[in-house]
Amino acid sequence: MTVPKHLEEAAAKMKEATFRIDEARRSPVTCENQKVWLEALTDYCLALSEVQAYCNESVHEKLHELAGRVGLRKFPAGS
């Protein structure tokens, strides 16, 4: 799967987790609702981590492409 596709998937997970967090916030404060909220928050954090990783990977790929276009034999130059 391509990086943009992975990024879209991770963003969709974040959106779904946000919905669940909002639903849990509107519900009465009970142990069960706190559990639901915490699980949704955990899913949100994991999806956010995925988004950041795929964004970093995308930037890395673009930097290598640019290095190739300007004719750098080694990238990064120090390695």
Tab-separated table of C-alpha atoms in Angstrom:
chain	number	residue	atom	x	y	z
A	1	MET	CA	0.000	0.000	0.000
A	2	THR	CA	1.279	3.489	-0.803
A	3	VAL	CA	2.173	6.044	1.857
A	4	PRO	CA	-0.741	8.370	0.951
A	5	LYS	CA	-3.151	5.426	1.246
A	6	HIS	CA	-1.726	4.511	4.673
A	7	LEU	CA	-2.037	8.154	5.689
A	8	GLU	CA	-5.695	8.284	4.630
A	9	GLU	CA	-6.379	5.103	6.582
A	10	ALA	CA	-4.726	6.479	9.725
A	11	ALA	CA	-6.625	9.769	9.388
A	12	ALA	CA	-9.889	7.822	9.132
A	13	LYS	CA	-8.986	5.962	12.346
A	14	MET	CA	-8.393	9.306	14.066
A	15	LYS	CA	-11.740	10.637	12.880
A	16	GLU	CA	-13.566	7.527	14.106
A	17	ALA	CA	-11.802	7.686	17.481
A	18	THR	CA	-12.689	11.391	17.789
A	19	PHE	CA	-16.343	10.517	17.243
A	20	ARG	CA	-16.169	7.845	19.958
A	21	ILE	CA	-14.441	10.272	22.360
A	22	ASP	CA	-17.166	12.862	21.791
A	23	GLU	CA	-19.879	10.255	22.338
A	24	ALA	CA	-18.260	9.109	25.582
A	25	ARG	CA	-18.008	12.708	26.808
A	26	ARG	CA	-21.730	13.223	26.281
A	27	SER	CA	-22.604	10.059	28.182
A	28	PRO	CA	-23.095	9.932	31.952
A	29	VAL	CA	-19.954	9.453	34.018
A	30	THR	CA	-19.781	5.757	34.825
A	31	CYS	CA	-16.953	3.273	35.031
A	32	GLU	CA	-18.082	1.732	31.741
A	33	ASN	CA	-18.160	5.097	29.957
A	34	GLN	CA	-14.735	5.969	31.352
A	35	LYS	CA	-13.466	2.688	29.904
A	36	VAL	CA	-15.014	3.504	26.514
A	37	TRP	CA	-13.473	6.995	26.619
A	38	LEU	CA	-10.037	5.661	27.537
A	39	GLU	CA	-10.139	3.024	24.787
A	40	ALA	CA	-11.142	5.662	22.222
A	41	LEU	CA	-8.428	7.998	23.449
A	42	THR	CA	-5.875	5.187	23.155
A	43	ASP	CA	-7.031	4.445	19.596
A	44	TYR	CA	-6.766	8.157	18.776
A	45	CYS	CA	-3.192	8.315	20.095
A	46	LEU	CA	-2.171	5.239	18.116
A	47	ALA	CA	-3.718	6.658	14.934
A	48	LEU	CA	-1.990	10.006	15.537
A	49	SER	CA	1.300	8.155	15.871
A	50	GLU	CA	0.630	6.426	12.545
A	51	VAL	CA	-0.159	9.757	10.866
A	52	GLN	CA	3.098	11.237	12.131
A	53	ALA	CA	5.115	8.205	11.014
A	54	TYR	CA	3.588	8.216	7.515
A	55	CYS	CA	4.101	11.974	7.184
A	56	ASN	CA	7.762	11.521	8.140
A	57	GLU	CA	8.101	8.689	5.641
A	58	SER	CA	6.515	10.806	2.923
A	59	VAL	CA	8.908	13.695	3.606
A	60	HIS	CA	11.844	11.256	3.603
A	61	GLU	CA	10.797	9.896	0.207
A	62	LYS	CA	10.451	13.403	-1.213
A	63	LEU	CA	13.900	14.402	0.080
A	64	HIS	CA	15.466	11.378	-1.613
A	65	GLU	CA	13.658	12.214	-4.845
A	66	LEU	CA	14.916	15.793	-4.714
A	67	ALA	CA	18.452	14.626	-3.929
A	68	GLY	CA	18.322	12.420	-7.002
A	69	ARG	CA	17.103	15.278	-9.171
A	70	VAL	CA	19.944	17.586	-8.116
A	71	GLY	CA	22.477	14.814	-8.634
A	72	LEU	CA	23.616	14.061	-5.082
A	73	ARG	CA	25.384	10.723	-5.107
A	74	LYS	CA	24.922	10.182	-1.381
A	75	PHE	CA	21.991	11.340	0.700
A	76	PRO	CA	22.258	12.523	3.353
A	77	ALA	CA	25.594	14.014	2.329
A	78	GLY	CA	27.336	13.024	5.599
A	79	SER	CA	26.670	9.279	5.251
